[in-house]
PDB file of C-alpha atoms and ligand atoms in Angstrom:
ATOM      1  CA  UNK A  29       4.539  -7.943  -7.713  1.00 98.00           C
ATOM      2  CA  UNK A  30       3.223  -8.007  -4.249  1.00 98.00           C
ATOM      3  CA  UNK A  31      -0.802  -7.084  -3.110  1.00 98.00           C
ATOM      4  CA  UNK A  32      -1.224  -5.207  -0.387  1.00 98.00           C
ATOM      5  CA  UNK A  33      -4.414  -4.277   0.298  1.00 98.00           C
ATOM      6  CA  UNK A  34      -5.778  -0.471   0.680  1.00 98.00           C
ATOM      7  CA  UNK A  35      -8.361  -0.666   3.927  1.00 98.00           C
ATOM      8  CA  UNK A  36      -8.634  -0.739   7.117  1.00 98.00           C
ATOM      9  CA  UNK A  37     -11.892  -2.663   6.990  1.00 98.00           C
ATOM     10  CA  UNK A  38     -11.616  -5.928   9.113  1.00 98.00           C
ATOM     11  CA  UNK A  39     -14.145  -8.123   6.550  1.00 98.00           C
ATOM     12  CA  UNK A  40     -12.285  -6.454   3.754  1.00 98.00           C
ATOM     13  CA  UNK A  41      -9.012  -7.623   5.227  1.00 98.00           C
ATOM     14  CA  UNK A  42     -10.277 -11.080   5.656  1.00 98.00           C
ATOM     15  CA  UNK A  43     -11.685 -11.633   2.331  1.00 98.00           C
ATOM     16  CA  UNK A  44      -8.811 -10.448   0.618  1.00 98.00           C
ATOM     17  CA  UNK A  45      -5.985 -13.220   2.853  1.00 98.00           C
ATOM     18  CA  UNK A  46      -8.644 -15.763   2.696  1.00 98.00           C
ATOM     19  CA  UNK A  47      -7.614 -15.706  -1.545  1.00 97.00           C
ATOM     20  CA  UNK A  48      -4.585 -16.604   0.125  1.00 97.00           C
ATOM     21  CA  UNK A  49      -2.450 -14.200  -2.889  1.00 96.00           C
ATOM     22  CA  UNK A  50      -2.503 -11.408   0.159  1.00 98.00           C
ATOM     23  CA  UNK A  51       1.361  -9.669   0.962  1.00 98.00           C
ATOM     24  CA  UNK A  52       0.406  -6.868   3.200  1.00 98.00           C
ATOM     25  CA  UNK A  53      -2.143  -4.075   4.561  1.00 98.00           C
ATOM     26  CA  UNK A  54      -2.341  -0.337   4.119  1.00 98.00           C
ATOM     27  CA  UNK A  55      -4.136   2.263   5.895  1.00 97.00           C
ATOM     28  CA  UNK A  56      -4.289   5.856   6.126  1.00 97.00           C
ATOM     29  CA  UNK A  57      -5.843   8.148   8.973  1.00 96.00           C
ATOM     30  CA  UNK A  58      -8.837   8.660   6.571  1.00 97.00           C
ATOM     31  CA  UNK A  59      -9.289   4.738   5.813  1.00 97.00           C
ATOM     32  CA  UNK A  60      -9.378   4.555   9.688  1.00 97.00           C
ATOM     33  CA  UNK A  61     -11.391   6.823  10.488  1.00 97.00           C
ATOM     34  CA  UNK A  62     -14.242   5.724   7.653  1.00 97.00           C
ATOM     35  CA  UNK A  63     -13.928   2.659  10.192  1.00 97.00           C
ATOM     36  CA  UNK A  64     -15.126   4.290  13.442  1.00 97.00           C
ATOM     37  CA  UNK A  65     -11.274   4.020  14.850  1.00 97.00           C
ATOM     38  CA  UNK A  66     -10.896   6.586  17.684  1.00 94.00           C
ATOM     39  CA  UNK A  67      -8.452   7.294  20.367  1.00 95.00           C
ATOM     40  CA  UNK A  68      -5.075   6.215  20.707  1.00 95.00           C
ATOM     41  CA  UNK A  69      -5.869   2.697  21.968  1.00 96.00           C
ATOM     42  CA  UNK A  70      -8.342   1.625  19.621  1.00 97.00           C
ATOM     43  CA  UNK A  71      -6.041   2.680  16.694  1.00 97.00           C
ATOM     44  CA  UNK A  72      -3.090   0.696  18.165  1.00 97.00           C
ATOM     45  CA  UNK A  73      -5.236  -2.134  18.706  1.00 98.00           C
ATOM     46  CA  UNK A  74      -6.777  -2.061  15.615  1.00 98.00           C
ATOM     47  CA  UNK A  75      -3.382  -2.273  13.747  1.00 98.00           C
ATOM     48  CA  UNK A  76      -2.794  -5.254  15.993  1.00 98.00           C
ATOM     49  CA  UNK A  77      -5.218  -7.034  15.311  1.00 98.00           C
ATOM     50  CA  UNK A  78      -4.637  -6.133  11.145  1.00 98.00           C
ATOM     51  CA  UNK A  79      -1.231  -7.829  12.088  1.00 98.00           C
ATOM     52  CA  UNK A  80      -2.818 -10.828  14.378  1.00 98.00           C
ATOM     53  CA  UNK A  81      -4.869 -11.470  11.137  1.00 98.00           C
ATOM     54  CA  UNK A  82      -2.600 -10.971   7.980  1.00 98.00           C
ATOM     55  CA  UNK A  83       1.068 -12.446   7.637  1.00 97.00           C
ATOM     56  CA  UNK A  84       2.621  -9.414   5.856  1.00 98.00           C
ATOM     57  CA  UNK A  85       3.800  -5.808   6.458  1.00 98.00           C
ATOM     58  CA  UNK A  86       1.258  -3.568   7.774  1.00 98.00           C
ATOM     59  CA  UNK A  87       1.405   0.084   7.126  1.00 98.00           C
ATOM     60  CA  UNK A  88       0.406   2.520  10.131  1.00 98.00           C
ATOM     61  CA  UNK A  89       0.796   5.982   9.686  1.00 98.00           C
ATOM     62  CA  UNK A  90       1.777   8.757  12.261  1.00 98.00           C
ATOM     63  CA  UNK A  91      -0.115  11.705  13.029  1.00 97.00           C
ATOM     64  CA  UNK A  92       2.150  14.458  13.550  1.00 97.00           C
ATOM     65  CA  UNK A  93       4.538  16.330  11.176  1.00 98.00           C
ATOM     66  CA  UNK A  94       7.625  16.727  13.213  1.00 98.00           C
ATOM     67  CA  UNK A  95      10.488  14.986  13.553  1.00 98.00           C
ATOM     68  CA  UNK A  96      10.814  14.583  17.412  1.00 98.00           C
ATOM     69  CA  UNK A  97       7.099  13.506  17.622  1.00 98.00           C
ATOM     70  CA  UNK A  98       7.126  11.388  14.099  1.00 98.00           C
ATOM     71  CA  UNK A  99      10.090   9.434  16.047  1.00 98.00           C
ATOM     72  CA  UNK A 100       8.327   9.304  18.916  1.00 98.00           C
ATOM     73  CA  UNK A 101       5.156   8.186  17.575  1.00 98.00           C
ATOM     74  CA  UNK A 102       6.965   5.356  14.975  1.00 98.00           C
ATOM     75  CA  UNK A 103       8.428   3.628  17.745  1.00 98.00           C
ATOM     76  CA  UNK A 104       5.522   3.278  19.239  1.00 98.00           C
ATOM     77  CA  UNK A 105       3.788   2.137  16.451  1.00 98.00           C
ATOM     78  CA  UNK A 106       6.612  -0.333  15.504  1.00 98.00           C
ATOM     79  CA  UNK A 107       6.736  -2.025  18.765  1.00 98.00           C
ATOM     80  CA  UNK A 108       2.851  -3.285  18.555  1.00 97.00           C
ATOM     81  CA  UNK A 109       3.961  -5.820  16.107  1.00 98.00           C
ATOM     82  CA  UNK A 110       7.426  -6.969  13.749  1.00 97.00           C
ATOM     83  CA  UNK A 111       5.485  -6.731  10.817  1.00 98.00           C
ATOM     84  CA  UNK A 112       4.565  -2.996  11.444  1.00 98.00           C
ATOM     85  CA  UNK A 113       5.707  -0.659   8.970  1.00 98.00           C
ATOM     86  CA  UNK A 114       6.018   2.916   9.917  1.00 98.00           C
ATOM     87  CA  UNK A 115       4.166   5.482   7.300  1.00 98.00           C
ATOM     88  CA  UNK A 116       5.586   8.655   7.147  1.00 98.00           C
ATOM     89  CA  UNK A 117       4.620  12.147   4.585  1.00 98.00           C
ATOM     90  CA  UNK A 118       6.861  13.016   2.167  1.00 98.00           C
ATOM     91  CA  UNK A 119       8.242  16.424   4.071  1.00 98.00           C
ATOM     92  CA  UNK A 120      11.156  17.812   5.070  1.00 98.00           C
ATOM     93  CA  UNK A 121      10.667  16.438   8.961  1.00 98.00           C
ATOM     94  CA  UNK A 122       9.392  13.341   7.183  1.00 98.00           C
ATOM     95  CA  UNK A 123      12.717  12.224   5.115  1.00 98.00           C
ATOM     96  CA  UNK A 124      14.670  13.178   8.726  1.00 98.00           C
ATOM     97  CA  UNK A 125      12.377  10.501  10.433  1.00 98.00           C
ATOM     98  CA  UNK A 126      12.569   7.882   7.749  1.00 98.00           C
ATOM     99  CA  UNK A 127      16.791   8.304   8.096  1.00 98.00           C
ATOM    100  CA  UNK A 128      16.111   7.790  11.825  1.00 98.00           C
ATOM    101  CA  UNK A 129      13.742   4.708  11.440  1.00 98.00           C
ATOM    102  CA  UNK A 130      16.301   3.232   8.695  1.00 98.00           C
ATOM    103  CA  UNK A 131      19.176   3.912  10.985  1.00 98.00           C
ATOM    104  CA  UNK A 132      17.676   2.071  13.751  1.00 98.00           C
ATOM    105  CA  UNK A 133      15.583  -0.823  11.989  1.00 98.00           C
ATOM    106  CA  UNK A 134      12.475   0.294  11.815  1.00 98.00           C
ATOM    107  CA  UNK A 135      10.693  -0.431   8.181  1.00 98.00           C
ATOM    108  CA  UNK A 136       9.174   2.661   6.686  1.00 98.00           C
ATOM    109  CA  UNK A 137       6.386   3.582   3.779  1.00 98.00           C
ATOM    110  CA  UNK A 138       6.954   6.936   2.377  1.00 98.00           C
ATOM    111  CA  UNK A 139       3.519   8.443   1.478  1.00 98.00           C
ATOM    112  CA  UNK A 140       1.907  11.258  -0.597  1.00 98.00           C
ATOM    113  CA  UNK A 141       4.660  10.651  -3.229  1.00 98.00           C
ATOM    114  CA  UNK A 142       3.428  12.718  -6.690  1.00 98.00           C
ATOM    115  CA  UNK A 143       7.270  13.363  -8.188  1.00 98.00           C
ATOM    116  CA  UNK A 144      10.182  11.423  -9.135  1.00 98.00           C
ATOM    117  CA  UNK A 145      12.484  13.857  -7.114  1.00 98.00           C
ATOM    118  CA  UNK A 146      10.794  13.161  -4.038  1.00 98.00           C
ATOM    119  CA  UNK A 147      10.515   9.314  -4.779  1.00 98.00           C
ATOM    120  CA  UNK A 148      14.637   9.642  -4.959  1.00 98.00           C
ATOM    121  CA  UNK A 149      14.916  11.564  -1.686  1.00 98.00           C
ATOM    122  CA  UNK A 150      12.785   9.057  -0.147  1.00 98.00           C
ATOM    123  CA  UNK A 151      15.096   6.024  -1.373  1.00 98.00           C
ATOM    124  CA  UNK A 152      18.218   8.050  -0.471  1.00 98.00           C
ATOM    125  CA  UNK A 153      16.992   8.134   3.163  1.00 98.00           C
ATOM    126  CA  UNK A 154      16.310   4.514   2.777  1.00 98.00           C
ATOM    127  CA  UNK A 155      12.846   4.381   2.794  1.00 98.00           C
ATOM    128  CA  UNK A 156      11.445   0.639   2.497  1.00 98.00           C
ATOM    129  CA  UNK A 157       8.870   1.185   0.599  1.00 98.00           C
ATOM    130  CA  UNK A 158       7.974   4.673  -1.062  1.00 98.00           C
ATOM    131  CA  UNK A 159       3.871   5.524  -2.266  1.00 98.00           C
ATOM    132  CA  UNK A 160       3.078   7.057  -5.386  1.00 98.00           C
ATOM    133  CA  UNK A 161      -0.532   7.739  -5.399  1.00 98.00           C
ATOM    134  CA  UNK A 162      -1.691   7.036  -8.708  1.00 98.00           C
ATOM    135  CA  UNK A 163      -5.013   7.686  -8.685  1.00 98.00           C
ATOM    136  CA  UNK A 164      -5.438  11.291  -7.623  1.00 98.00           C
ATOM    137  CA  UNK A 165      -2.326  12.292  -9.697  1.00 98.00           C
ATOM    138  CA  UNK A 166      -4.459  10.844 -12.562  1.00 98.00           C
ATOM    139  CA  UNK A 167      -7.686  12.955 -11.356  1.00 97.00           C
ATOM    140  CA  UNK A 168      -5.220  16.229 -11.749  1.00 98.00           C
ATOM    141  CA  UNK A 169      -5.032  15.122 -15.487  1.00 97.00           C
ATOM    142  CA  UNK A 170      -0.845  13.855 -14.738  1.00 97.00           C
ATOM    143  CA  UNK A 171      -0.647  10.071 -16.043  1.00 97.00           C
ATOM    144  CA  UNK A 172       0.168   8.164 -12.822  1.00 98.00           C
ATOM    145  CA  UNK A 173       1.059   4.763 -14.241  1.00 98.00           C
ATOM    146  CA  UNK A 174       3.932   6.847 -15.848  1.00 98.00           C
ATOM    147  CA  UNK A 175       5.200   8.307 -12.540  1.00 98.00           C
ATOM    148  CA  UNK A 176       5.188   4.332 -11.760  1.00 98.00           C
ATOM    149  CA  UNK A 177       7.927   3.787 -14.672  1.00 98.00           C
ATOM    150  CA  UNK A 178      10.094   6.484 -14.621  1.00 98.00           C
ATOM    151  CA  UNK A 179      10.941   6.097 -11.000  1.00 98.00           C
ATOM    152  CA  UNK A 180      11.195   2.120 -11.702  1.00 98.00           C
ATOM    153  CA  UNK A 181      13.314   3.295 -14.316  1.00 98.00           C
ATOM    154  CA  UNK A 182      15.634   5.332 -12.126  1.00 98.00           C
ATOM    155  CA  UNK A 183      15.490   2.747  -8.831  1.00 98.00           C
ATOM    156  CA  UNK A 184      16.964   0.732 -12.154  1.00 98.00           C
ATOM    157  CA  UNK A 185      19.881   2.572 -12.916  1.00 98.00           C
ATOM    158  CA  UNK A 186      20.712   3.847 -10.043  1.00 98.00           C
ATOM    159  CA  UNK A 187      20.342   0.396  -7.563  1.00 98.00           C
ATOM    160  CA  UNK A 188      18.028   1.906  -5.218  1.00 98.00           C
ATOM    161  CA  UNK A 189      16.248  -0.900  -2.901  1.00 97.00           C
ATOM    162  CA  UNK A 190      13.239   0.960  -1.642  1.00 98.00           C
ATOM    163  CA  UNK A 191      10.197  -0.602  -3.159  1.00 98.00           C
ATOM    164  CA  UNK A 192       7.736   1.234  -5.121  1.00 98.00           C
ATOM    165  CA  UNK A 193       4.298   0.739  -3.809  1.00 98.00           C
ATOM    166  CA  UNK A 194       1.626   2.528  -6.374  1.00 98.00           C
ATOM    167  CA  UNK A 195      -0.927   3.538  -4.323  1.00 98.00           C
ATOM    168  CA  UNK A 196      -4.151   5.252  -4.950  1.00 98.00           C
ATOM    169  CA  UNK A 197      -5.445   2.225  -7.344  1.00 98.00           C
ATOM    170  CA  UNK A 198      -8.771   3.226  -8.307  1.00 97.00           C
ATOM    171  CA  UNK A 199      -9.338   0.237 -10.572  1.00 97.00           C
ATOM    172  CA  UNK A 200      -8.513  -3.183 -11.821  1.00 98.00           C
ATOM    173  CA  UNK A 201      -6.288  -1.409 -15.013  1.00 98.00           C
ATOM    174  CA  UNK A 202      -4.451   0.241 -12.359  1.00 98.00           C
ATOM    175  CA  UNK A 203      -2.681  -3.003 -11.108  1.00 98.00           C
ATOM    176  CA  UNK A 204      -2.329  -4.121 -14.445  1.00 98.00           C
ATOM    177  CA  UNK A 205      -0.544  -0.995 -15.812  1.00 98.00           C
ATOM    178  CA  UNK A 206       1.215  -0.803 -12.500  1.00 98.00           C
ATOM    179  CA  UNK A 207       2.504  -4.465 -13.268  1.00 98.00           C
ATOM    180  CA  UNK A 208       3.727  -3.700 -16.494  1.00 98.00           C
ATOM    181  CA  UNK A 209       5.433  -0.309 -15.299  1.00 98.00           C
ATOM    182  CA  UNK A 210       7.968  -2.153 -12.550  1.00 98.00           C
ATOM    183  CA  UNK A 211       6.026  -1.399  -9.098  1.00 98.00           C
ATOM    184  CA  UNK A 212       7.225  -3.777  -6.804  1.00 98.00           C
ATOM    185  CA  UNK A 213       3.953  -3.508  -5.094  1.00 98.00           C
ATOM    186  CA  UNK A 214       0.031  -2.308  -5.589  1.00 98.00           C
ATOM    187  CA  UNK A 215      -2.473  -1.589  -2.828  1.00 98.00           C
ATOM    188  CA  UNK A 216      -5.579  -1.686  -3.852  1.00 98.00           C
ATOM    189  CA  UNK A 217      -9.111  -1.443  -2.754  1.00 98.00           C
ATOM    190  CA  UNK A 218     -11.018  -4.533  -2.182  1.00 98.00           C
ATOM    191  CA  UNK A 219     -12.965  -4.506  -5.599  1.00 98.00           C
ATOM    192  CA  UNK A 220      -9.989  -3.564  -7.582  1.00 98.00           C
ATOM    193  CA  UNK A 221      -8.547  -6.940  -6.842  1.00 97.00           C
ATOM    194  CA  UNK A 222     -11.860  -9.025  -7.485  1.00 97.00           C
ATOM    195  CA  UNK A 223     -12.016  -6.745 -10.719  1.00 97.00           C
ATOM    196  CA  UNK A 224      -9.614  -8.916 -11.742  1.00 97.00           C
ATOM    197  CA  UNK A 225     -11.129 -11.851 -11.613  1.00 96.00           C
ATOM    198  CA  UNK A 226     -13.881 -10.693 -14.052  1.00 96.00           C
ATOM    199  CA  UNK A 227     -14.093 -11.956 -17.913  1.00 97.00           C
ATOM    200  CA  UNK A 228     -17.554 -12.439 -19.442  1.00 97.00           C
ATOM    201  CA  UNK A 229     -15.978 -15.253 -21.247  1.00 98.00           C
ATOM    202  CA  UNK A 230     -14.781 -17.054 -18.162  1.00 98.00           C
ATOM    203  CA  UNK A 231     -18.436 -16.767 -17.112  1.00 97.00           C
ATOM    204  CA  UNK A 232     -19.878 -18.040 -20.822  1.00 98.00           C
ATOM    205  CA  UNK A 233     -17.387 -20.592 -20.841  1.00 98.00           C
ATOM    206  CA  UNK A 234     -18.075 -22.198 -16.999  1.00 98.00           C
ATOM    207  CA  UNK A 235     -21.583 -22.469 -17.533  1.00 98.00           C
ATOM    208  CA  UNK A 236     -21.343 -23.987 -20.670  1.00 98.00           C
ATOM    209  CA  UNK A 237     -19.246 -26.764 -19.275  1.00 98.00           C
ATOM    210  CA  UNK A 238     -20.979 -27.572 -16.522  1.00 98.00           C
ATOM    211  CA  UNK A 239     -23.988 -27.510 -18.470  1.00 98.00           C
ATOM    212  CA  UNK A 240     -22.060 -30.325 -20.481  1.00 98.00           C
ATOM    213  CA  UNK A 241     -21.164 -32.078 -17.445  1.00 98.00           C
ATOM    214  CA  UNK A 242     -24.330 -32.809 -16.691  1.00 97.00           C
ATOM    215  CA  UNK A 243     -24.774 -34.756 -19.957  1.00 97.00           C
ATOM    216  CA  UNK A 244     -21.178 -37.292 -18.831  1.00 95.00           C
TER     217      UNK A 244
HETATM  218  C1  E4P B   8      -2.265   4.084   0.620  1.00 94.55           C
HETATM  219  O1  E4P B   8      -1.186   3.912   1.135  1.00 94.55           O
HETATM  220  C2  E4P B   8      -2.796   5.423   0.323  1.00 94.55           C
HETATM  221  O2  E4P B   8      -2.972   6.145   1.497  1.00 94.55           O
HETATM  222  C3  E4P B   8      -4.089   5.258  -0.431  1.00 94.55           C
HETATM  223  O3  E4P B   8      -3.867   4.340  -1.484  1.00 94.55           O
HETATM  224  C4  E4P B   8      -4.674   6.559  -0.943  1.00 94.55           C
HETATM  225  O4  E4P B   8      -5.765   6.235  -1.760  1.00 94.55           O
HETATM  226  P1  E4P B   8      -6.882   7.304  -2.211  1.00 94.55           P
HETATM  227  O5  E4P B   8      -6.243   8.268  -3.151  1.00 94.55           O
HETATM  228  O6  E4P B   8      -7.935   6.476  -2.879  1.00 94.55           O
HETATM  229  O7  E4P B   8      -7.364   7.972  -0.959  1.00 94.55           O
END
């Protein structure tokens, strides 16, 4: 499973490839915005610089919600950098545009994914990657790990290539439910990965040996 991580916070960023076990970036006009981003050069330099810094595909979402513009906007956002991936809504106008991207070689995201049907419609248009947000279908009382699985179960039987990127990871048991229910990728939050790293054991154990060590 690949980590992509959920920010658009430059330290965050850093920390996270610095682990060296980082695969990608997404953002979201909210996670931008929580970062001071404004005006059409700043955001398209800011997602340059995400790709100057992390060797991986970078998700940049448009702004706009029709077709003509979404294409408009995705190339522009696909020619700041190869690694760009262009993040579109799950709408009508939205599964035109991802076609359209598809059709002429431009990598995709499919966001705001809640339902298997539109996680099919999304592959069928030959989406690269497709975003089931797991966390806020979980805060409507739906289980989202199990949205994870059934489309991983579909994408199975039916051969679809998009990857499914659960999104929405609120937590360290997110990723690790995610893992176990066939997502081909997780974005998470920076503390959700480090959450990983805890075990009060690992800490009992560390400082018991090098309390030892000091006695070799
Ligand atoms: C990432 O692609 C999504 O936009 C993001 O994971 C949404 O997360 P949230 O539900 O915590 O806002």
């Amino acid at each position: 499973m690949k980590f992509f991580i959920d920010t658009a916070n430059l330290a965050q960023i850093k920390e996270a490839n610095d682990l060296g076990i980082l695969d990608g970036v997404t953002t979201n006009p909210s996670l931008m915005a929580k970062e001071g981003i404004k005006g059409n050069d700043a955001i398209l330099n800011h997602y340059k610089t995400i790709c100057e810094m992390v060797d991986g595909d970078i998700s940049a979402e448009v702004l706009s919600v029709t077709f003509d513009e979404m294409v408009a906007e995705g190339k522009i956002l696909a020619a700041i950098h190869p690694n760009i991936v262009v993040k579109v809504p799950m709408i009508k106008d939205g599964i035109k545009a991802i076609k359209w991207f598809t059709d002429n070689g431009i990598k995709t995201n499919c966001t705001l994914v809640f339902s298997a049907g539109q996680a099919i419609l999304a592959a069928k248009a030959g989406a690269t990657y497709l975003s089931p947000f797991i966390g806020r279908l979980d805060d409507t009382g739906y289980d989202g790990v199990e949205l994870i699985a059934q489309i991983a179960n579909i994408f199975t039987i039916q051969g679809f290539q998009t990857e499914i990127l659960a999104a929405s990871i609120r937590n360290p048991l997110h990723i690790i439910k995610c893992a176990e229910a066939g997502a081909d990728v997780c974005t998470c939050p920076l503390d959700s990965i480090l959450g990983l790293l805890k075990h009060p054991l690992t800490d009992i154990g560390l400082a018991k040996f090098l309390e030892d060590a000091k006695k070799m």
